[in-house]
Amino acid sequence: MHARYCLLSSLLLLSIFAQPSYAAISQSLYFDQEGNPLSEGPAAVPSDSSRTSLYSIPPGVVLRRGIIYEYYPVNGKSFSEIVTSVQENGPYIAVAKRRVPTRMKWRFGISYEYDFTSVLDEEETAVHVSLEVKNIKVTYGISVTLPSLIDNTSLNPIERNLWKNLFLRLLEHEYDHVDIIEDSATAEETKKSLTEINYLIFDYSDGLDIDNTIGAFLKDEAARNAKEMSGHIRERLNEYDRLTDFGNKHSLRDSFFRPEKR
């Protein structure tokens, strides 16, 4: 079915001949970090103390809510042995072609409501649709993998503090990833693009189901926007990891975020 859309410049035709508006219709679509469609939504859940209590994280560390935390065990009788254990047991990242101390996976969803008014132009054999896409929301499902020290009894107070500082630095690196993904400016671009779809023209044919036609069209547009959004996010994530050498040059993070954090 051929369709066209543009900014609505005139409501005259619709105001004269339009069919009654339909009640708002909801759609929710989900995508992986590559922007590919998923059947299930983002798996973000609040951090659960019963979940984290199974693992040892340094005392006093407060985890963000809305993120799933996974762990891999590390050990050592000294801080240097723990660092070595992190290097040897961290998750393998194919892009980096090496093991890294932490890992993050993400997915996202786009949901919205829409209602419309339509009219059949018999001379042009076309259906004109006045459309409003509203209540657009972008949600995220993020999981972070961190090292968990299985036994710290052999460490002295200084080494325990060193381990805590290392853990916090690794955690901050992943939270930087989260901030890049959840950047409101990126989501607003997607919302703006969908909001601008306010006038459609469909070629008319016998048996045309206008409800399903509009719904399918919007799904395709949302999927296209998801691809663009995913590509932009992944580009920024890659830039950040290149700059910080996957967290090994953590001090360089400020030069990445400074434009956004004046």
GROMACS .gro file of C-alpha atoms in nm:
model
  262
    1MET     CA    1   0.000   0.000   0.000
    2HIS     CA    2   0.154   0.328  -0.111
    3ALA     CA    3   0.149   0.604   0.150
    4ARG     CA    4   0.276   0.959   0.171
    5TYR     CA    5   0.300   1.194   0.461
    6CYS     CA    6   0.395   1.557   0.518
    7LEU     CA    7   0.335   1.842   0.757
    8LEU     CA    8  -0.035   1.923   0.756
    9SER     CA    9  -0.081   2.251   0.572
   10SER     CA   10  -0.456   2.252   0.525
   11LEU     CA   11  -0.746   2.098   0.717
   12LEU     CA   12  -1.019   2.220   0.482
   13LEU     CA   13  -1.084   1.890   0.306
   14LEU     CA   14  -1.091   1.694   0.630
   15SER     CA   15  -1.300   1.948   0.814
   16ILE     CA   16  -1.574   1.921   0.550
   17PHE     CA   17  -1.581   1.550   0.470
   18ALA     CA   18  -1.399   1.376   0.752
   19GLN     CA   19  -1.527   1.069   0.929
   20PRO     CA   20  -1.551   1.090   1.310
   21SER     CA   21  -1.223   1.065   1.501
   22TYR     CA   22  -1.136   0.730   1.653
   23ALA     CA   23  -1.045   0.677   2.016
   24ALA     CA   24  -0.673   0.684   2.089
   25ILE     CA   25  -0.495   0.364   1.986
   26SER     CA   26  -0.181   0.244   2.166
   27GLN     CA   27   0.124   0.071   2.021
   28SER     CA   28   0.441  -0.049   2.194
   29LEU     CA   29   0.749  -0.169   2.005
   30TYR     CA   30   1.075  -0.310   2.141
   31PHE     CA   31   1.426  -0.326   1.997
   32ASP     CA   32   1.769  -0.467   2.079
   33GLN     CA   33   2.079  -0.249   2.091
   34GLU     CA   34   2.123  -0.293   1.716
   35GLY     CA   35   1.775  -0.154   1.656
   36ASN     CA   36   1.628  -0.492   1.556
   37PRO     CA   37   1.267  -0.567   1.659
   38LEU     CA   38   1.206  -0.777   1.971
   39SER     CA   39   0.895  -0.959   2.081
   40GLU     CA   40   0.949  -0.872   2.448
   41GLY     CA   41   0.992  -0.539   2.619
   42PRO     CA   42   1.291  -0.387   2.799
   43ALA     CA   43   1.384  -0.594   3.103
   44ALA     CA   44   1.471  -0.304   3.330
   45VAL     CA   45   1.388  -0.377   3.694
   46PRO     CA   46   1.474  -0.199   4.017
   47SER     CA   47   1.787  -0.322   4.188
   48ASP     CA   48   1.683  -0.584   4.440
   49SER     CA   49   1.867  -0.618   4.770
   50SER     CA   50   1.788  -0.990   4.784
   51ARG     CA   51   1.953  -1.025   4.444
   52THR     CA   52   2.266  -0.823   4.524
   53SER     CA   53   2.306  -0.978   4.870
   54LEU     CA   54   2.416  -1.300   4.699
   55TYR     CA   55   2.728  -1.117   4.586
   56SER     CA   56   2.992  -0.919   4.765
   57ILE     CA   57   3.007  -0.553   4.671
   58PRO     CA   58   3.209  -0.305   4.879
   59PRO     CA   59   3.026  -0.169   5.184
   60GLY     CA   60   2.868   0.169   5.129
   61VAL     CA   61   2.825   0.132   4.753
   62VAL     CA   62   2.472   0.234   4.647
   63LEU     CA   63   2.351   0.096   4.316
   64ARG     CA   64   2.119   0.282   4.081
   65ARG     CA   65   1.767   0.156   4.048
   66GLY     CA   66   1.625   0.051   3.713
   67ILE     CA   67   1.930  -0.156   3.615
   68ILE     CA   68   1.986  -0.532   3.626
   69TYR     CA   69   2.318  -0.621   3.790
   70GLU     CA   70   2.508  -0.939   3.709
   71TYR     CA   71   2.839  -1.048   3.859
   72TYR     CA   72   3.139  -1.267   3.794
   73PRO     CA   73   3.357  -1.389   4.084
   74VAL     CA   74   3.710  -1.261   4.150
   75ASN     CA   75   3.949  -1.346   4.433
   76GLY     CA   76   4.291  -1.264   4.572
   77LYS     CA   77   4.479  -1.238   4.900
   78SER     CA   78   4.602  -0.890   4.807
   79PHE     CA   79   4.476  -0.599   4.601
   80SER     CA   80   4.722  -0.673   4.320
   81GLU     CA   81   4.598  -1.033   4.303
   82ILE     CA   82   4.240  -0.908   4.282
   83VAL     CA   83   4.330  -0.678   3.990
   84THR     CA   84   4.489  -0.974   3.814
   85SER     CA   85   4.177  -1.183   3.879
   86VAL     CA   86   3.960  -0.908   3.728
   87GLN     CA   87   4.180  -0.901   3.418
   88GLU     CA   88   4.167  -1.278   3.380
   89ASN     CA   89   3.799  -1.335   3.455
   90GLY     CA   90   3.623  -1.030   3.314
   91PRO     CA   91   3.372  -1.074   3.029
   92TYR     CA   92   3.516  -1.113   2.679
   93ILE     CA   93   3.422  -0.834   2.438
   94ALA     CA   94   3.453  -0.929   2.073
   95VAL     CA   95   3.483  -0.567   1.956
   96ALA     CA   96   3.778  -0.508   2.189
   97LYS     CA   97   3.914  -0.860   2.124
   98ARG     CA   98   3.996  -0.896   2.491
   99ARG     CA   99   3.851  -0.933   2.837
  100VAL     CA  100   3.728  -0.618   3.006
  101PRO     CA  101   3.641  -0.551   3.373
  102THR     CA  102   3.274  -0.472   3.310
  103ARG     CA  103   3.009  -0.518   3.046
  104MET     CA  104   2.675  -0.361   2.964
  105LYS     CA  105   2.385  -0.484   2.751
  106TRP     CA  106   2.083  -0.278   2.660
  107ARG     CA  107   1.756  -0.269   2.472
  108PHE     CA  108   1.483  -0.009   2.439
  109GLY     CA  109   1.117   0.042   2.365
  110ILE     CA  110   0.908   0.306   2.190
  111SER     CA  111   0.542   0.343   2.282
  112TYR     CA  112   0.283   0.597   2.174
  113GLU     CA  113  -0.084   0.666   2.125
  114TYR     CA  114  -0.250   0.802   1.816
  115ASP     CA  115  -0.590   0.904   1.688
  116PHE     CA  116  -0.698   1.012   1.344
  117THR     CA  117  -0.967   1.147   1.118
  118SER     CA  118  -0.993   1.026   0.758
  119VAL     CA  119  -1.177   1.113   0.440
  120LEU     CA  120  -1.203   0.943   0.100
  121ASP     CA  121  -1.128   1.160  -0.202
  122GLU     CA  122  -1.310   0.966  -0.476
  123GLU     CA  123  -1.172   1.182  -0.758
  124GLU     CA  124  -0.813   1.108  -0.661
  125THR     CA  125  -0.895   0.758  -0.531
  126ALA     CA  126  -0.702   0.848  -0.218
  127VAL     CA  127  -0.765   0.849   0.156
  128HIS     CA  128  -0.656   1.162   0.342
  129VAL     CA  129  -0.577   1.118   0.711
  130SER     CA  130  -0.529   1.380   0.979
  131LEU     CA  131  -0.321   1.211   1.247
  132GLU     CA  132  -0.200   1.295   1.597
  133VAL     CA  133   0.076   1.085   1.754
  134LYS     CA  134   0.102   1.161   2.126
  135ASN     CA  135   0.216   1.037   2.466
  136ILE     CA  136   0.537   0.908   2.309
  137LYS     CA  137   0.768   0.731   2.555
  138VAL     CA  138   1.112   0.579   2.519
  139THR     CA  139   1.207   0.318   2.780
  140TYR     CA  140   1.525   0.121   2.837
  141GLY     CA  141   1.632  -0.218   2.968
  142ILE     CA  142   1.994  -0.220   3.082
  143SER     CA  143   2.208  -0.487   3.249
  144VAL     CA  144   2.556  -0.431   3.389
  145THR     CA  145   2.811  -0.704   3.465
  146LEU     CA  146   3.054  -0.630   3.749
  147PRO     CA  147   3.325  -0.815   3.940
  148SER     CA  148   3.232  -0.957   4.280
  149LEU     CA  149   3.502  -1.023   4.540
  150ILE     CA  150   3.412  -1.357   4.694
  151ASP     CA  151   3.633  -1.318   5.003
  152ASN     CA  152   3.795  -1.004   5.145
  153THR     CA  153   3.901  -1.140   5.484
  154SER     CA  154   4.270  -1.145   5.392
  155LEU     CA  155   4.277  -0.778   5.292
  156ASN     CA  156   4.396  -0.504   5.526
  157PRO     CA  157   4.194  -0.179   5.556
  158ILE     CA  158   4.404   0.000   5.294
  159GLU     CA  159   4.356  -0.281   5.041
  160ARG     CA  160   3.985  -0.295   5.109
  161ASN     CA  161   3.965   0.076   5.037
  162LEU     CA  162   4.164   0.029   4.716
  163TRP     CA  163   3.922  -0.243   4.608
  164LYS     CA  164   3.625  -0.018   4.683
  165ASN     CA  165   3.774   0.268   4.482
  166LEU     CA  166   3.840   0.035   4.189
  167PHE     CA  167   3.484  -0.100   4.204
  168LEU     CA  168   3.343   0.254   4.212
  169ARG     CA  169   3.555   0.355   3.912
  170LEU     CA  170   3.433   0.053   3.716
  171LEU     CA  171   3.077   0.128   3.818
  172GLU     CA  172   3.111   0.492   3.714
  173HIS     CA  173   3.238   0.382   3.374
  174GLU     CA  174   2.923   0.174   3.319
  175TYR     CA  175   2.700   0.451   3.451
  176ASP     CA  176   2.857   0.676   3.189
  177HIS     CA  177   2.736   0.422   2.933
  178VAL     CA  178   2.389   0.438   3.087
  179ASP     CA  179   2.387   0.818   3.069
  180ILE     CA  180   2.485   0.805   2.701
  181ILE     CA  181   2.204   0.559   2.624
  182GLU     CA  182   1.942   0.747   2.823
  183ASP     CA  183   2.044   1.090   2.696
  184SER     CA  184   1.719   1.286   2.674
  185ALA     CA  185   1.827   1.471   2.358
  186THR     CA  186   1.847   1.142   2.167
  187ALA     CA  187   1.501   1.035   2.283
  188GLU     CA  188   1.356   1.378   2.201
  189GLU     CA  189   1.473   1.348   1.840
  190THR     CA  190   1.281   1.022   1.808
  191LYS     CA  191   0.972   1.173   1.970
  192LYS     CA  192   0.989   1.479   1.745
  193SER     CA  193   1.015   1.267   1.432
  194LEU     CA  194   0.703   1.068   1.522
  195THR     CA  195   0.509   1.377   1.629
  196GLU     CA  196   0.570   1.536   1.289
  197ILE     CA  197   0.373   1.258   1.118
  198ASN     CA  198   0.039   1.438   1.117
  199TYR     CA  199  -0.095   1.404   0.763
  200LEU     CA  200  -0.108   1.089   0.550
  201ILE     CA  201  -0.237   1.012   0.201
  202PHE     CA  202  -0.304   0.649   0.114
  203ASP     CA  203  -0.393   0.511  -0.228
  204TYR     CA  204  -0.746   0.379  -0.202
  205SER     CA  205  -0.848   0.024  -0.296
  206ASP     CA  206  -1.155  -0.185  -0.224
  207GLY     CA  207  -1.144  -0.341   0.120
  208LEU     CA  208  -0.886  -0.096   0.256
  209ASP     CA  209  -0.867  -0.132   0.635
  210ILE     CA  210  -0.767   0.220   0.732
  211ASP     CA  211  -0.712   0.132   1.100
  212ASN     CA  212  -0.463  -0.143   1.022
  213THR     CA  213  -0.302   0.056   0.742
  214ILE     CA  214  -0.226   0.351   0.968
  215GLY     CA  215  -0.107   0.122   1.247
  216ALA     CA  216   0.129  -0.065   1.014
  217PHE     CA  217   0.261   0.259   0.870
  218LEU     CA  218   0.340   0.398   1.216
  219LYS     CA  219   0.510   0.074   1.318
  220ASP     CA  220   0.736   0.098   1.015
  221GLU     CA  221   0.819   0.459   1.095
  222ALA     CA  222   0.888   0.379   1.459
  223ALA     CA  223   1.117   0.094   1.352
  224ARG     CA  224   1.304   0.326   1.115
  225ASN     CA  225   1.349   0.577   1.394
  226ALA     CA  226   1.466   0.301   1.628
  227LYS     CA  227   1.740   0.206   1.381
  228GLU     CA  228   1.857   0.565   1.363
  229MET     CA  229   1.840   0.607   1.739
  230SER     CA  230   2.032   0.285   1.801
  231GLY     CA  231   2.299   0.382   1.550
  232HIS     CA  232   2.349   0.721   1.712
  233ILE     CA  233   2.375   0.572   2.060
  234ARG     CA  234   2.619   0.300   1.953
  235GLU     CA  235   2.832   0.559   1.775
  236ARG     CA  236   2.861   0.763   2.094
  237LEU     CA  237   2.927   0.456   2.307
  238ASN     CA  238   3.206   0.348   2.074
  239GLU     CA  239   3.353   0.698   2.077
  240TYR     CA  240   3.349   0.699   2.457
  241ASP     CA  241   3.515   0.357   2.480
  242ARG     CA  242   3.782   0.455   2.228
  243LEU     CA  243   3.858   0.771   2.421
  244THR     CA  244   3.877   0.599   2.759
  245ASP     CA  245   4.029   0.274   2.626
  246PHE     CA  246   3.734   0.080   2.766
  247GLY     CA  247   3.781   0.243   3.108
  248ASN     CA  248   4.159   0.204   3.137
  249LYS     CA  249   4.199   0.581   3.084
  250HIS     CA  250   3.910   0.682   3.305
  251SER     CA  251   4.038   1.036   3.360
  252LEU     CA  252   3.968   1.117   2.993
  253ARG     CA  253   3.592   1.080   3.048
  254ASP     CA  254   3.567   1.448   3.141
  255SER     CA  255   3.672   1.555   2.792
  256PHE     CA  256   3.387   1.347   2.650
  257PHE     CA  257   3.113   1.484   2.874
  258ARG     CA  258   3.229   1.842   2.919
  259PRO     CA  259   3.018   1.985   2.632
  260GLU     CA  260   2.702   1.841   2.792
  261LYS     CA  261   2.799   1.926   3.149
  262ARG     CA  262   2.884   2.296   3.143
   0.00000   0.00000   0.00000
